[in-house]
Amino acid sequence: MKIDRLRGFRDLYPEDMEPKDCFLQTAKSVARSFGYSMVDYPSIEPMELYTEKSGEELVGQTFSFTDRGGRRVTLLPEATPSVMRMITSRKDIPRPVRWFGIPKIWRYEEPQSGRLREHFQINADLFGPDSADADAEIISLASTILQRSGLEGKFEIRLNNRELMDQILKSSGVSQTGNALNLIDRFHKMEESEFIEAFSALSDSDSMVNAMVELLKAKMDVKRLAEVVAQKMPGLDMTTTIERIRRTVDIVSGYTGVLPVIDLSIVRGLSYYTGIVFEFVDSDGNFRSILGGGRYNKLSTLFSDQEIPAIGFGMGDVVVELMLRKNNMWKSNEPENSAYMISVNSTGFDECQNIARMLRENGFRTRVDLSGRSLTNQIRSASSSGYRFTLILGEIELKNREISIKDMKSGKQWNAPLNSPGFILESIRETLRRDNNRQN
Amino acid sequence: MKIDRLRGFRDLYPEDMEPKDCFLQTAKSVARSFGYSMVDYPSIEPMELYTEKSGEELVGQTFSFTDRGGRRVTLLPEATPSVMRMITSRKDIPRPVRWFGIPKIWRYEEPQSGRLREHFQINADLFGPDSADADAEIISLASTILQRSGLEGKFEIRLNNRELMDQILKSSGVSQTGNALNLIDRFHKMEESEFIEAFSALSDSDSMVNAMVELLKAKMDVKRLAEVVAQKMPGLDMTTTIERIRRTVDIVSGYTGVLPVIDLSIVRGLSYYTGIVFEFVDSDGNFRSILGGGRYNKLSTLFSDQEIPAIGFGMGDVVVELMLRKNNMWKSNEPENSAYMISVNSTGFDECQNIARMLRENGFRTRVDLSGRSLTNQIRSASSSGYRFTLILGEIELKNREISIKDMKSGKQWNAPLNSPGFILESIRETLRRDNNRQN
């Protein structure tokens, strides 16, 4: 009986998983280079962990069920609540705390391009400092992961600030800012007239509604933001907030070479953000947003009596994969130091073992042919394997206590004494070195 | 409100997760060195994938539920069925196929030492060849992962063969071999008298029951196995099977230096094994088994019309962690090339950014102090961070356009021109080189 996988899930074959792992390893390496340490948390959490924070709304899009012990549980729909539980239950960790993780995340949503029911998510969080410098560090980290993965120049950074939005909304005569933010979150997904109607219902001041629409459409630098706020929202003093945005933008653009754009339509759906919010998007506008994040200084108070300033982001692997594929950067690190070993009988096979072990210990990806087929057939397998070197123990070689080594790239072939693993290794390395020198 | 994690699950803080990731990376690196490629599969599968293979029995120990679409689904209790689905649904992949994966696995069992409700599992499978050489490769791979992780000499390899057991059981007058194997699987967990009673009920031949108990208690080499089979089960010709075991044992012990022991009580619970079965156990006998695996040549016929010879193993992370901790091998690769950057004002912070980026790009783990506190306080943080070098941009340094660099290991301190990142990097590297030379 053929049993298919569930809809919205993936079978990742080597041609998909090896490049994906390569990207995830780059992310880990960049996060560690910024001084972030890896953490992990359960994939199943008590459902209250999400209802407490986001209300029942998010839970409707999760995989939730009652376990055999009668507990309502949820498969991780995001990492932040778990990380928050971890940080609040340990008071001994010196701050700032820099953590990252790469959990799988599940959402029960309609699968579509860039959105699946299961994906990997790179999460990073910085706890302790509440400053433009801290905001800039987390954005620079996200940016560097993409740049080092091959997406330099392919993405834009868009940011906004929740305090700024709160003030703008209040000065627009909106009292239910939560509802207004939810509406703004859908701004680009609805007709303008539809938005205006819905927003008018939330605002006391008709003239402000049109001003708001213009603001949401604009992509601004910080100077323009200051002008616009002064012009459209007279009487609103946002100097401190705008100064902090300016400094964040300056540090990020200095560090990454990417100038973040102010986009007031970026509010991020989740209700817990308190300061800066940001999204990274594909410059060509082909895909969904690459990642999102922001500052959430109050969330810790839901789980403990401490208020822990926090900022973080979550970067899914699905849109990044689409972008890497589009830019021909979807590859794994297939090593040049690889060897395919062929033998024609069990004596040869036994001899292969020692050499295979030596090569592997010296960093060579080494496959031993197990087919027991003819020399010709084995050589055919070696050719199609893509492995750089073929090492052959035929009857003649065995008789002469030699091994035949072939560089599949140049076609060059030589023999080495079977009892001298050092010589075998060195002759292969020498070939690779000469090749590298020629290329440089 | 404090929300605890679920019982049997783990919060992995950096001091736990970094060493764990180090072990998992070693496993990946060893698997790739054997020519195995990484795959991944959904964490949620249709429940039929498990009922089809193992009957309802295993499902009772899983996290299973009905999803929002009304489908009965199960969180991965093992990787084999998913991998089997993947291999049977692609006929274009040249064999042999060598795959590994590191999924999370869930079991709804009572948590205890070495057993949790969620764990990582290293899986490797070899599809295509059905030979002692193939059996030996997969066992050598598992062994090498443990050896490279620091457990050389700390584990034993125990193996058995399902065909051999079938024959022995039949010659013992047992017709329901499935039931007998399940009973043998629990041999070490029950009283001998209890076992004898239960086994007698399955066997026609009373004299064979005691012979069986003796066989199950013995740890044998292959020579002894042949003798024992000849003696206790006269008339049984197991020459071919024993020859294959002999060759597997020879190759494994030649490759790994570990001589596998024949242990007829190792049958592995799962019903799908057809040939060799094996377990690795802690030499001191303190823990549960480290890993288990075997040959399952018929399983593919449940999912397709092809019969694909297969052998594989699954190695959980829980017992390995216990063993690594016990042997003081539970550490992460804390790099010597790490730098902690301190600045006293925003001008200094901006200057730090360029140097931090340069250091990170050159492989240095680099943390920038974000506290905005006094120089003294920041230096205190630098000392306790464990980072090797502290780079200081105080007021004097900024005035002189210099940066002060301190080797926290030797206490040595020097200045470098702020505008010469190359010089800064080189002076740090030179210090590390001199240190390495001294140690060698």
XYZ file of N, CA and C in Angstrom, chain A residues 100-313:
642
model
N 20.395 31.457 19.972
C 19.726 31.118 18.709
C 19.326 29.648 18.741
N 18.381 29.295 17.866
C 17.938 27.910 17.740
C 17.422 27.684 16.332
N 17.344 26.422 15.939
C 16.792 26.105 14.605
C 15.741 25.020 14.748
N 14.606 25.353 15.371
C 13.553 24.340 15.539
C 12.764 24.142 14.261
N 12.027 23.044 14.232
C 10.956 22.935 13.250
C 9.723 23.615 13.831
N 8.936 24.215 12.936
C 7.755 24.993 13.316
C 6.578 24.446 12.512
N 5.415 24.361 13.146
C 4.227 23.837 12.456
C 3.069 24.822 12.511
N 2.432 25.019 11.367
C 1.207 25.839 11.344
C 0.178 25.133 10.495
N -1.051 25.060 11.013
C -2.107 24.459 10.206
C -2.720 25.555 9.342
N -2.078 25.864 8.229
C -2.553 26.885 7.302
C -2.636 26.264 5.920
N -3.302 26.937 5.011
C -3.391 26.436 3.645
C -1.997 26.511 3.003
N -1.442 25.393 2.548
C -0.109 25.449 1.928
C -0.144 26.272 0.638
N 0.875 27.078 0.404
C 0.992 27.841 -0.836
C 2.464 28.202 -1.021
N 2.775 28.879 -2.131
C 4.177 29.192 -2.405
C 4.797 29.948 -1.233
N 5.869 29.432 -0.706
C 6.553 30.097 0.393
C 5.973 29.792 1.753
N 4.883 29.025 1.791
C 4.294 28.710 3.105
C 3.882 27.247 3.168
N 4.447 26.533 4.128
C 4.154 25.117 4.308
C 3.631 24.887 5.714
N 3.204 23.676 5.966
C 2.695 23.369 7.310
C 3.817 23.007 8.281
N 4.977 22.718 7.732
C 6.147 22.429 8.566
C 7.350 23.099 7.925
N 8.120 23.799 8.709
C 9.374 24.337 8.170
C 10.407 24.496 9.274
N 11.646 24.645 8.862
C 12.701 25.002 9.807
C 12.656 26.510 10.026
N 12.987 26.946 11.218
C 13.030 28.391 11.456
C 14.280 28.731 12.260
N 15.052 29.659 11.721
C 16.211 30.157 12.462
C 15.725 31.271 13.379
N 15.912 31.072 14.667
C 15.500 32.065 15.650
C 16.702 32.616 16.360
N 16.720 33.936 16.581
C 17.782 34.507 17.406
C 17.150 35.560 18.299
N 17.609 35.614 19.536
C 17.070 36.585 20.488
C 18.192 37.164 21.331
N 18.003 38.417 21.679
C 18.968 39.142 22.512
C 18.211 39.705 23.706
N 18.566 39.250 24.910
C 17.872 39.668 26.125
C 18.756 40.561 26.976
N 18.198 41.622 27.488
C 18.940 42.481 28.407
C 18.927 43.924 27.951
N 19.785 44.267 27.005
C 19.883 45.674 26.613
C 18.667 46.138 25.811
N 18.256 47.356 26.048
C 17.152 47.961 25.299
C 17.684 49.250 24.693
N 18.254 49.131 23.497
C 18.890 50.303 22.891
C 18.929 50.142 21.380
N 19.198 51.251 20.690
C 19.367 51.204 19.233
C 20.507 50.251 18.865
N 21.551 50.241 19.701
C 22.697 49.373 19.417
C 22.273 47.897 19.421
N 21.432 47.542 20.393
C 20.946 46.170 20.485
C 20.025 45.856 19.309
N 19.120 46.792 19.001
C 18.226 46.598 17.848
C 19.059 46.346 16.586
N 20.110 47.169 16.435
C 20.939 47.067 15.234
C 21.683 45.738 15.182
N 22.112 45.234 16.351
C 22.868 43.975 16.338
C 22.026 42.834 15.789
N 20.772 42.750 16.253
C 19.949 41.601 15.839
C 19.616 41.719 14.337
N 19.407 42.949 13.855
C 19.108 43.123 12.422
C 20.356 42.829 11.575
N 21.507 43.250 12.088
C 22.747 42.972 11.355
C 23.034 41.480 11.303
N 22.703 40.779 12.380
C 22.896 39.326 12.402
C 22.030 38.664 11.329
N 20.747 39.030 11.292
C 19.843 38.443 10.286
C 20.368 38.728 8.885
N 20.787 39.958 8.687
C 21.288 40.385 7.390
C 22.543 39.608 6.995
N 23.462 39.441 7.936
C 24.715 38.752 7.631
C 24.461 37.286 7.267
N 23.480 36.661 7.919
C 23.146 35.266 7.563
C 22.764 35.185 6.091
N 21.915 36.108 5.634
C 21.487 36.081 4.234
C 22.654 36.399 3.303
N 23.459 37.394 3.691
C 24.578 37.781 2.831
C 25.580 36.648 2.679
N 25.895 35.991 3.789
C 26.866 34.903 3.740
C 26.301 33.678 3.024
N 24.972 33.604 2.912
C 24.357 32.478 2.204
C 24.266 32.717 0.706
N 24.661 33.910 0.265
C 24.679 34.180 -1.166
C 23.588 35.142 -1.623
N 22.912 35.824 -0.678
C 21.824 36.721 -1.082
C 22.192 38.193 -0.924
N 23.492 38.480 -0.939
C 23.957 39.876 -0.883
C 23.288 40.677 -1.999
N 22.696 41.798 -1.645
C 22.080 42.667 -2.653
C 20.720 42.203 -3.143
N 20.207 41.096 -2.583
C 18.952 40.529 -3.089
C 17.765 40.827 -2.187
N 18.010 41.496 -1.056
C 16.895 41.712 -0.123
C 16.882 43.152 0.396
N 15.714 43.571 0.865
C 15.556 44.876 1.507
C 15.176 44.684 2.962
N 15.580 45.652 3.767
C 15.202 45.637 5.181
C 14.152 46.731 5.398
N 13.002 46.377 5.881
C 11.948 47.358 6.154
C 11.677 47.381 7.642
N 11.596 48.592 8.170
C 11.331 48.626 9.602
C 10.359 49.707 10.007
N 9.843 49.537 11.191
C 8.868 50.437 11.767
C 9.038 50.358 13.277
N 8.246 51.130 13.991
C 8.350 51.136 15.438
C 6.942 51.166 16.026
N 6.669 50.243 16.917
C 5.319 50.127 17.463
C 4.901 51.359 18.295
N 5.851 51.938 19.028
C 5.523 53.145 19.815
C 5.127 54.286 18.889
N 5.908 54.440 17.822
C 5.612 55.462 16.824
C 4.206 55.240 16.277
N 3.889 54.012 15.935
C 2.571 53.713 15.376
C 1.470 53.990 16.381
N 1.698 53.620 17.625
C 0.703 53.898 18.663
C 0.401 55.384 18.722
N 1.471 56.186 18.723
C 1.294 57.633 18.807
C 0.584 58.161 17.566
N 1.007 57.713 16.406
C 0.375 58.170 15.165
C -1.105 57.795 15.166
N -1.408 56.592 15.601
C -2.804 56.145 15.621
C -3.614 56.982 16.606
N -3.039 57.233 17.769
C -3.767 58.046 18.753
C -4.036 59.436 18.200
N -3.019 60.022 17.548
C -3.214 61.369 17.004
C -4.143 61.336 15.788
N -4.406 60.138 15.243
C -5.391 60.012 14.166
C -6.783 59.748 14.720
N -6.910 59.897 16.009
C -8.215 59.711 16.606
C -8.636 58.255 16.728
N -7.642 57.344 16.771
C -7.968 55.920 16.929
C -7.749 55.536 18.393
N -8.768 55.000 19.014
C -8.573 54.572 20.397
C -8.234 53.085 20.472
N -8.855 52.288 19.598
C -8.571 50.844 19.641
C -7.338 50.534 18.782
N -6.156 50.862 19.317
C -4.966 50.724 18.484
C -4.708 49.271 18.087
N -5.060 48.338 18.955
C -4.862 46.917 18.627
C -5.593 46.534 17.352
N -6.863 46.898 17.273
C -7.643 46.601 16.065
C -7.063 47.293 14.832
N -6.629 48.550 15.036
C -6.070 49.297 13.911
C -4.790 48.632 13.399
N -3.952 48.151 14.329
C -2.710 47.492 13.922
C -3.011 46.211 13.148
N -4.000 45.464 13.606
C -4.390 44.261 12.866
C -4.838 44.601 11.452
N -5.560 45.726 11.340
C -6.032 46.165 10.030
C -4.847 46.571 9.147
N -3.924 47.343 9.726
C -2.745 47.793 8.974
C -1.907 46.595 8.513
N -1.859 45.561 9.359
C -1.129 44.347 9.015
C -1.652 43.736 7.712
N -2.918 43.986 7.406
C -3.513 43.426 6.183
C -3.589 44.448 5.046
N -2.999 45.644 5.270
C -3.122 46.759 4.314
C -2.804 46.358 2.870
N -1.700 45.629 2.692
C -1.284 45.289 1.325
C -2.078 44.125 0.747
N -2.923 43.516 1.574
C -3.701 42.367 1.091
C -5.130 42.761 0.753
N -5.493 44.035 0.930
C -6.878 44.431 0.660
C -6.934 45.633 -0.283
N -8.123 45.860 -0.842
C -8.354 47.049 -1.675
C -8.230 48.301 -0.806
N -7.762 49.407 -1.428
C -7.594 50.638 -0.664
C -8.934 51.126 -0.102
N -9.973 51.052 -0.962
C -11.298 51.538 -0.533
C -11.798 50.730 0.673
N -11.544 49.437 0.602
C -11.953 48.546 1.695
C -11.236 48.945 2.994
N -9.905 49.215 2.839
C -9.134 49.626 4.008
C -9.686 50.931 4.585
N -9.941 51.903 3.677
C -10.415 53.218 4.136
C -11.716 53.074 4.914
N -12.603 52.253 4.388
C -13.876 52.065 5.072
C -13.673 51.486 6.472
N -12.856 50.448 6.524
C -12.633 49.793 7.810
C -11.899 50.705 8.782
N -10.926 51.454 8.248
C -10.143 52.324 9.128
C -10.991 53.492 9.636
N -11.881 54.027 8.759
C -12.761 55.127 9.153
C -13.612 54.726 10.346
N -14.010 53.472 10.357
C -14.840 52.995 11.468
C -14.094 53.028 12.802
N -12.732 53.017 12.708
C -11.936 53.014 13.940
C -11.472 54.406 14.352
N -11.541 55.376 13.404
C -10.970 56.696 13.655
C -12.058 57.754 13.825
N -11.813 58.731 14.722
C -12.751 59.846 14.905
C -12.582 60.886 13.814
N -11.404 60.905 13.187
C -11.045 62.056 12.360
C -10.897 61.638 10.892
N -11.853 62.068 10.060
C -11.862 61.673 8.652
C -10.601 62.120 7.904
N -10.128 63.337 8.216
C -8.972 63.864 7.478
C -7.734 63.002 7.717
N -7.698 62.365 8.920
C -6.536 61.555 9.250
C -6.520 60.227 8.481
N -7.665 59.790 8.054
C -7.737 58.490 7.378
C -6.920 58.513 6.084
N -7.090 59.595 5.302
C -6.328 59.686 4.058
C -4.835 59.871 4.315
N -4.538 60.674 5.364
C -3.129 60.837 5.738
C -2.524 59.469 6.066
N -3.280 58.647 6.755
C -2.800 57.322 7.135
C -2.524 56.449 5.909
N -3.438 56.485 4.958
C -3.240 55.691 3.742
C -1.953 56.104 3.037
N -1.725 57.421 2.941
C -0.481 57.888 2.307
C 0.755 57.409 3.069
N 0.649 57.478 4.404
C 1.780 57.028 5.220
C 2.079 55.548 4.999
N 1.024 54.771 4.886
C 1.225 53.323 4.756
C 1.806 52.942 3.406
N 1.598 53.818 2.413
C 2.112 53.516 1.078
C 3.570 53.946 0.896
N 4.003 54.873 1.757
C 5.336 55.455 1.556
C 6.447 54.518 2.024
N 7.563 54.523 1.287
C 8.804 53.916 1.794
C 9.764 55.085 2.010
N 10.207 55.292 3.233
C 10.910 56.527 3.569
C 12.275 56.272 4.179
N 13.154 57.299 4.075
C 14.325 57.268 4.936
C 13.958 58.011 6.227
N 14.904 58.067 7.171
C 14.556 58.604 8.483
C 14.245 60.095 8.404
N 14.975 60.817 7.541
C 14.755 62.251 7.396
C 13.322 62.499 6.941
N 12.925 61.761 5.936
C 11.575 61.904 5.397
C 10.528 61.516 6.456
N 10.830 60.469 7.223
C 9.910 60.065 8.292
C 9.667 61.220 9.256
N 10.765 61.895 9.668
C 10.641 63.010 10.604
C 9.788 64.121 10.001
N 10.025 64.421 8.715
C 9.242 65.466 8.036
C 7.769 65.093 7.985
N 7.526 63.859 7.565
C 6.149 63.397 7.385
C 5.390 63.429 8.700
N 6.049 62.940 9.760
C 5.390 62.928 11.070
C 5.066 64.361 11.483
N 6.033 65.294 11.263
C 5.812 66.693 11.646
C 4.667 67.303 10.844
N 4.607 66.909 9.564
C 3.643 67.524 8.654
C 2.236 66.941 8.832
N 2.164 65.613 8.832
C 0.836 64.968 8.856
C 0.275 64.910 10.262
N 1.154 64.835 11.234
C 0.687 64.675 12.605
C 1.219 65.831 13.448
N 0.797 67.046 13.155
C 1.349 68.179 13.902
C 1.013 68.021 15.392
N 1.921 68.496 16.213
C 1.669 68.419 17.651
C 2.185 67.133 18.278
N 2.686 66.213 17.437
C 3.188 64.939 17.966
C 4.713 65.029 18.111
N 5.207 64.873 19.332
C 6.662 64.945 19.501
C 7.249 63.546 19.580
N 7.804 63.095 18.467
C 8.365 61.742 18.410
C 9.886 61.769 18.298
N 10.490 62.896 18.735
C 11.933 63.069 18.545
C 12.756 61.878 19.062
N 12.480 61.433 20.281
C 13.292 60.358 20.873
C 13.179 59.068 20.063
N 11.941 58.725 19.725
C 11.740 57.487 18.963
C 12.422 57.569 17.600
N 12.264 58.725 16.927
C 12.863 58.861 15.594
C 14.396 58.857 15.684
N 14.916 59.474 16.739
C 16.369 59.446 16.935
C 16.878 58.014 17.079
N 16.130 57.209 17.822
C 16.543 55.810 18.013
C 16.487 55.050 16.692
N 15.446 55.312 15.919
C 15.368 54.665 14.600
C 16.564 55.087 13.742
N 16.859 56.419 13.771
C 17.982 56.913 12.974
C 19.269 56.182 13.340
N 19.500 56.050 14.626
C 20.752 55.399 15.053
C 20.768 53.926 14.641
N 19.652 53.247 14.791
C 19.574 51.841 14.370
C 19.887 51.713 12.882
N 19.241 52.582 12.102
C 19.443 52.557 10.649
C 20.919 52.805 10.314
N 21.519 53.792 10.994
C 22.928 54.121 10.727
C 23.838 52.919 11.007
N 23.628 52.282 12.158
C 24.519 51.163 12.510
C 24.321 50.001 11.538
N 23.049 49.685 11.256
C 22.772 48.555 10.347
C 23.356 48.818 8.966
N 23.157 50.033 8.449
C 23.654 50.285 7.094
C 25.175 50.322 7.080
N 25.784 50.834 8.168
C 27.242 50.814 8.255
C 27.759 49.388 8.290
N 27.097 48.532 9.055
C 27.595 47.164 9.233
C 27.337 46.309 8.006
N 26.122 46.417 7.462
C 25.715 45.456 6.427
C 25.799 46.006 5.008
N 25.871 47.321 4.880
C 25.815 47.908 3.546
C 24.396 47.983 2.993
N 23.425 47.568 3.767
C 22.023 47.650 3.336
C 21.355 48.777 4.118
N 20.766 49.748 3.409
C 20.114 50.864 4.076
C 18.654 50.494 4.360
N 18.301 50.308 5.639
C 16.911 49.946 5.940
C 15.961 51.081 5.554
N 14.784 50.694 5.130
C 13.761 51.632 4.690
C 12.649 51.671 5.750
N 12.138 52.861 6.028
C 11.031 52.945 6.974
C 9.736 52.659 6.211
N 8.967 51.729 6.730
C 7.725 51.323 6.074
C 6.668 51.163 7.164
N 5.778 52.150 7.247
C 4.827 52.164 8.367
C 3.763 51.073 8.252
N 3.717 50.406 7.092
C 2.751 49.308 6.974
C 3.257 48.017 7.613
N 4.544 48.021 8.001
C 5.096 46.842 8.712
C 4.733 46.962 10.179
N 3.773 46.202 10.630
C 3.465 46.240 12.064
C 3.628 44.873 12.719
N 3.747 43.816 11.916
C 3.852 42.441 12.410
C 2.581 42.071 13.167
N 1.992 40.989 12.785
C 0.717 40.575 13.370
C 0.707 40.424 14.880
N 1.782 39.856 15.432
C 1.704 39.453 16.827
C 1.594 40.646 17.758
N 0.783 40.470 18.781
C 0.413 41.609 19.617
C 1.491 41.998 20.603
N 2.563 41.195 20.751
C 3.453 41.461 21.871
C 4.597 42.427 21.587
N 4.735 42.919 20.351
C 5.856 43.816 20.061
C 5.664 45.175 20.733
N 6.791 45.743 21.207
C 6.698 47.008 21.938
C 7.528 48.124 21.316
N 8.489 47.824 20.474
C 9.354 48.867 19.917
C 9.528 48.658 18.432
N 10.796 48.529 18.025
C 11.081 48.328 16.602
C 10.468 47.008 16.112
N 9.927 47.037 14.903
C 9.517 45.806 14.210
C 10.146 45.855 12.820
N 10.461 44.680 12.262
C 11.112 44.681 10.951
C 10.767 43.443 10.152
N 10.886 43.607 8.849
C 10.751 42.480 7.937
C 11.838 42.614 6.888
N 12.341 41.470 6.409
C 13.242 41.468 5.265
C 12.439 40.944 4.085
N 12.532 41.631 2.944
C 11.800 41.165 1.768
C 12.732 41.045 0.568
N 12.372 40.154 -0.310
C 13.017 39.974 -1.606
C 12.973 41.292 -2.389
N 14.125 41.775 -2.879
C 14.158 43.063 -3.593
C 13.261 43.064 -4.820
N 13.116 41.903 -5.471
C 12.300 41.842 -6.681
C 10.818 41.722 -6.383
N 10.487 41.572 -5.130
C 9.078 41.494 -4.766
C 8.370 40.237 -5.240
N 9.147 39.154 -5.464
C 8.521 37.919 -5.951
C 7.920 37.061 -4.855
N 8.433 37.203 -3.654
C 8.079 36.229 -2.626
C 7.486 36.909 -1.397
N 6.999 36.072 -0.499
C 6.598 36.546 0.823
C 7.806 37.084 1.554
N 7.570 37.661 2.736
C 8.708 38.211 3.461
C 9.623 37.066 3.908
N 10.917 37.382 3.957
C 11.938 36.383 4.258
C 11.991 36.098 5.757
N 11.844 37.145 6.523
C 11.906 36.988 7.971
C 11.217 38.177 8.613
N 10.878 38.020 9.859
C 10.281 39.112 10.603
C 10.725 39.061 12.043
N 10.673 40.214 12.699
C 11.053 40.237 14.104
C 10.741 41.570 14.729
N 11.190 41.729 15.944
C 10.969 42.984 16.622
C 11.278 42.889 18.101
N 11.055 44.015 18.758
C 11.327 44.103 20.200
C 10.072 43.752 20.972
N 10.232 42.966 22.028
C 9.085 42.548 22.851
C 9.461 42.600 24.320
N 9.493 43.824 24.853
C 9.999 44.039 26.211
C 9.058 43.579 27.322
N 7.790 43.428 27.000
C 6.829 43.140 28.077
C 6.479 41.654 28.180
N 6.853 40.878 27.184
C 6.361 39.501 27.130
C 6.757 38.696 28.368
N 7.955 38.969 28.893
C 8.435 38.204 30.049
C 7.501 38.346 31.247
N 6.767 39.456 31.333
C 5.897 39.664 32.503
C 4.696 38.717 32.490
N 4.414 38.124 31.350
C 3.336 37.125 31.305
C 3.757 35.837 31.999
N 5.070 35.583 32.012
C 5.554 34.298 32.512
C 6.246 34.413 33.863
N 6.541 35.629 34.291
C 7.323 35.799 35.515
C 7.086 37.196 36.052
N 7.746 37.509 37.176
C 7.615 38.861 37.722
C 8.726 39.781 37.222
N 9.560 39.279 36.295
C 10.629 40.137 35.773
C 10.225 40.744 34.438
N 10.707 41.974 34.196
C 10.582 42.516 32.851
C 11.959 42.436 32.202
N 12.035 41.636 31.142
C 13.326 41.431 30.465
C 13.260 42.007 29.064
N 13.969 43.129 28.816
C 13.992 43.669 27.452
C 14.465 42.592 26.477
N 13.797 42.496 25.336
C 14.103 41.414 24.400
C 13.851 41.853 22.969
N 14.685 41.359 22.079
C 14.458 41.571 20.640
C 14.900 40.298 19.919
N 14.189 39.966 18.865
C 14.545 38.749 18.158
C 13.920 38.672 16.782
N 14.311 37.636 16.040
C 13.696 37.403 14.737
C 13.527 35.915 14.493
